[in-house]
Coordinates of C-alpha atoms and ligand atoms in Angstrom, one line a residue:
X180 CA 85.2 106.8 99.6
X181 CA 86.2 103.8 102.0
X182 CA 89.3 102.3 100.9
X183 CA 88.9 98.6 99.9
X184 CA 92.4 97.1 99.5
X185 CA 93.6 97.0 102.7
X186 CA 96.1 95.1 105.1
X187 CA 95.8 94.4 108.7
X188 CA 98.9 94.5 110.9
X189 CA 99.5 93.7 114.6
X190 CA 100.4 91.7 117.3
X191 CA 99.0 87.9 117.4
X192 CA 95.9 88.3 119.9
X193 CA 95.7 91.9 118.7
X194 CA 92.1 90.7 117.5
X195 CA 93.1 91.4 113.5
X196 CA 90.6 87.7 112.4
X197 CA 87.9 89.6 114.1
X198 CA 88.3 92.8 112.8
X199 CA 88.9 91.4 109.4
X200 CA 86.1 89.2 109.7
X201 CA 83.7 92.3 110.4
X202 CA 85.4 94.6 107.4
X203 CA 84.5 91.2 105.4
X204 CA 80.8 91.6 106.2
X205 CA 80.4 95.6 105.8
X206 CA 82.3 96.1 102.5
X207 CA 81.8 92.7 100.6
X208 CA 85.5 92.3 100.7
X209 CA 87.4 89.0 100.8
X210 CA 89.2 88.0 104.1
X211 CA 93.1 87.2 103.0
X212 CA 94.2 84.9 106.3
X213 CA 97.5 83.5 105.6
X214 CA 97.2 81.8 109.0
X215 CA 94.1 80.5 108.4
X216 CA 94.9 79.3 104.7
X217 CA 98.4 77.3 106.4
X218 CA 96.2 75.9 108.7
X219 CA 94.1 74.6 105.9
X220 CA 97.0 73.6 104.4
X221 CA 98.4 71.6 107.4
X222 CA 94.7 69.8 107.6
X223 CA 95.1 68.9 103.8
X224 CA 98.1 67.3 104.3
X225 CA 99.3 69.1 101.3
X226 CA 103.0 70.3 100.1
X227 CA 102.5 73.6 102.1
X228 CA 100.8 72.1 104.6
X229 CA 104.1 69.4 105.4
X230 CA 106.4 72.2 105.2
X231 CA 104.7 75.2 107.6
X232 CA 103.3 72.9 110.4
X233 CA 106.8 72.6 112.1
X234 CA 107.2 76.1 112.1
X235 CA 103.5 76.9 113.0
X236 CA 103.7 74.6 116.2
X237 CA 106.6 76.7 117.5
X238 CA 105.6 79.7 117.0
X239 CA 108.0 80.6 114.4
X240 CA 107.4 82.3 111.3
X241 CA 107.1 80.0 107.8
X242 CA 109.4 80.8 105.3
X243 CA 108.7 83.7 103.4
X244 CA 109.0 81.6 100.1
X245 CA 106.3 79.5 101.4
X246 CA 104.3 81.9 102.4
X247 CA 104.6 84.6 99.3
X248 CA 103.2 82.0 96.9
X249 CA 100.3 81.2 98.8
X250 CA 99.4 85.0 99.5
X251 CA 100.0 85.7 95.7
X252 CA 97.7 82.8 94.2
X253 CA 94.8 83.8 97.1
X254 CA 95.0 87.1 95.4
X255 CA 94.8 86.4 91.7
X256 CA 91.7 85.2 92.3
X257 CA 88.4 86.8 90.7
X258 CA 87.1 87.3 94.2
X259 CA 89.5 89.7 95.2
X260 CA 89.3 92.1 92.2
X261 CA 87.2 94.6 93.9
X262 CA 89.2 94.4 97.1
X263 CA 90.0 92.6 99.9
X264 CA 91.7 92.8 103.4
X265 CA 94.9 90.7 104.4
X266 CA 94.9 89.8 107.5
X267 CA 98.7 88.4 108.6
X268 CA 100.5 89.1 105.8
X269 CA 103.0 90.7 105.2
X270 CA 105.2 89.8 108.6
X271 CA 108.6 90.4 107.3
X272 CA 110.3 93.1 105.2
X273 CA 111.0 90.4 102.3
X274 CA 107.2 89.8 102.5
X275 CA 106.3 93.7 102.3
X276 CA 108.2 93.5 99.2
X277 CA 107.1 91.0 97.4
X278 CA 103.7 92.7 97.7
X279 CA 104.5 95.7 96.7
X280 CA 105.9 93.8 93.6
X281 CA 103.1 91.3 92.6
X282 CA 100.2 94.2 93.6
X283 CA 101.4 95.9 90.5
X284 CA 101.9 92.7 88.4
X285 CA 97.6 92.4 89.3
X286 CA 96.6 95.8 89.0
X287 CA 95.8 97.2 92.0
X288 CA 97.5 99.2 95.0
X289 CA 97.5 99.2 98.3
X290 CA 95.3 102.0 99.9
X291 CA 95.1 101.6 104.2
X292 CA 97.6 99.8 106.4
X293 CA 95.8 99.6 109.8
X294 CA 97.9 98.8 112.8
X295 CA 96.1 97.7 116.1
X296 CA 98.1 98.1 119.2
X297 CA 97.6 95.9 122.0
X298 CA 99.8 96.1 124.9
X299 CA 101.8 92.8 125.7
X300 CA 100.6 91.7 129.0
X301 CA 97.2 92.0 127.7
X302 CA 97.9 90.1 124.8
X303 CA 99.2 87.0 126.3
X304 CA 96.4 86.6 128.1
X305 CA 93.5 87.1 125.3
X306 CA 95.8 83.9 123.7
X307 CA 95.9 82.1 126.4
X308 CA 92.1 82.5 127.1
X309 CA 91.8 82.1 123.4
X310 CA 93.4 78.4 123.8
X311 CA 91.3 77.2 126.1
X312 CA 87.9 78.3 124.0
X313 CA 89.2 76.9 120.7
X314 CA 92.7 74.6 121.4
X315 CA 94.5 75.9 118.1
X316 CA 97.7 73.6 118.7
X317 CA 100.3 76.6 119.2
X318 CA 98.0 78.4 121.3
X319 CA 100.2 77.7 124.7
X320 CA 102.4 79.9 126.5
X321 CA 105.9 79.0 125.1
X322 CA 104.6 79.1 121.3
X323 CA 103.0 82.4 122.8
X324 CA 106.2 84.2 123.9
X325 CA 108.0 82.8 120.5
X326 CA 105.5 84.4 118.2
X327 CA 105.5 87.8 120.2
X328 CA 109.3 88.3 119.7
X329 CA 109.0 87.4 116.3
X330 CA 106.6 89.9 116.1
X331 CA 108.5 92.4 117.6
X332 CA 111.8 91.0 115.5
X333 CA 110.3 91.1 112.3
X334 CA 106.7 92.4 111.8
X335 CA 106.8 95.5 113.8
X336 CA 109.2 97.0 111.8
X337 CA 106.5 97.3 109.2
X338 CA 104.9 99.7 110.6
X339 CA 107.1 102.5 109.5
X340 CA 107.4 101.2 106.3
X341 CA 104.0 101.5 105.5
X342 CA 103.9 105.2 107.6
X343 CA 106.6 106.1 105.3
X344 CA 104.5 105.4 102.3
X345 CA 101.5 107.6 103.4
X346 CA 98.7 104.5 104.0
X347 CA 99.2 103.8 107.7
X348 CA 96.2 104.3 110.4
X349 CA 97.2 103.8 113.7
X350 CA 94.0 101.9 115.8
X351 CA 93.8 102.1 119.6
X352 CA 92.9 97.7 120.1
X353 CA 91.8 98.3 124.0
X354 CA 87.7 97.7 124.3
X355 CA 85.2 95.5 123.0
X356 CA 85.3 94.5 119.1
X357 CA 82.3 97.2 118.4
X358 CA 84.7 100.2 119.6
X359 CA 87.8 98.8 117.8
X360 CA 85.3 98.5 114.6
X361 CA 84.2 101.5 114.8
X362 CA 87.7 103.1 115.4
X363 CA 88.7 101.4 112.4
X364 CA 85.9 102.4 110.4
X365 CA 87.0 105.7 110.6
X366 CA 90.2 105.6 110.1
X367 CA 88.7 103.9 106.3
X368 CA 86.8 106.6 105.3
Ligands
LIG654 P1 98.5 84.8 115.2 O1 98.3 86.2 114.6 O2 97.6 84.5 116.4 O3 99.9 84.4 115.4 P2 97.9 83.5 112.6 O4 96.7 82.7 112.3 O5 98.0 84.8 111.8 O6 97.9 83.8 114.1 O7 99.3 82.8 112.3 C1 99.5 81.5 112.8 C2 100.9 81.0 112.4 O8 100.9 80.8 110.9 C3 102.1 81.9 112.6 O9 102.6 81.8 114.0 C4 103.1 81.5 111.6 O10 103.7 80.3 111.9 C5 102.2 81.2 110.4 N1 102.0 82.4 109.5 C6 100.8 83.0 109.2 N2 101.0 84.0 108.4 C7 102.4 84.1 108.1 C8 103.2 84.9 107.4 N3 102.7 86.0 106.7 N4 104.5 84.7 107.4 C9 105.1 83.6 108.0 N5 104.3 82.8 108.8 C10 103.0 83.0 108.8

């Protein structure tokens, strides 16, 4: 059977929104964006919003507190009882483990961790061609270069962590979006 709680890890540009996006559409699954729900936030003017946009412009990473709650009340939601895919969260190891704490506390388990790798140089340019087409305010090159090393600092660590607990698929991100879908598909099943 194709696993239906999933996370999404990799590099920003690694093209994890678009692969999530996809996986939305095939397995009637929820989409769990932490970026895109911050963003929201930042729009709103809300609480959140006030207290991430600082960090978001820079390229830094908003404070796991922050961040945990919003992940955990996206998925108590009815919508996300038959699955869903997070896409950008976890990114730290404090992160990882409040997951693994409130999935549990809701029921479920994690089944697939999918990693895309994308090399760097490549990367930096998808985001930069990325800022032109849609001018997401920390789409330029220092906020670029901040959010790779963090990346690398914090997030990338995760990989092993979920290798060590037997979910991770490792995904080839070179090609179009089909191939990467399809690799990923596979790597579901
Ligand atoms: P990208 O993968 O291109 O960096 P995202 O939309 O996933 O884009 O994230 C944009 C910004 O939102 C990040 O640079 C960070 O400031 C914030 N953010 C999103 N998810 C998290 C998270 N899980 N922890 C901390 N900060 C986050």
């Amino acid at each position: 059977m194709t696993a239906r709680r999933l996370l999404l890890l990799g590099p920003p540009g690694a093209g994890k929104g678009t692969q999530a996006q996809r996986i939305t559409e095939e397995l009637g699954i929820p989409q769990i964006s932490t970026g895109d729900m911050l963003r929201a936030a930042v729009q709103a003017g809300s609480e959140v919003g006030r207290e991430a946009k600082g960090f978001m412009d820079a390229g830094e990473l908003v404070p796991d507190r922050v961040v945990i709650g919003v992940a955990k009340d996206r998925l108590g939601q009815p919508d996300a009882r038959e699955g869903f895919i997070l896409d950008g969260f976890p990114r730290t190891s404090a992160q990882a483990q409040a997951l693994d704490e409130m999935l549990p506390e809701l029921g479920f388990a994690l089944e697939r961790c999918v990693a895309i790798r994308v090399d760097e140089e490549e990367l930096v340019g998808r985001l930069l061609k990325r800022a032109e087409i849609e001018g997401r305010s920390d789409d330029n090159e220092e906020s670029i270069r901040t959010r790779m090393g963090e990346y690398k600092a914090k997030t990338a660590p995760l990989i092993s962590y979920y290798e060590a607990k037997g979910i991770l698929v490792e995904v080839d991100g070179k090609g179009n979006v089909d191939e990467v879908a399809a690799r990923i598909a596979a790597g579901l099943e």
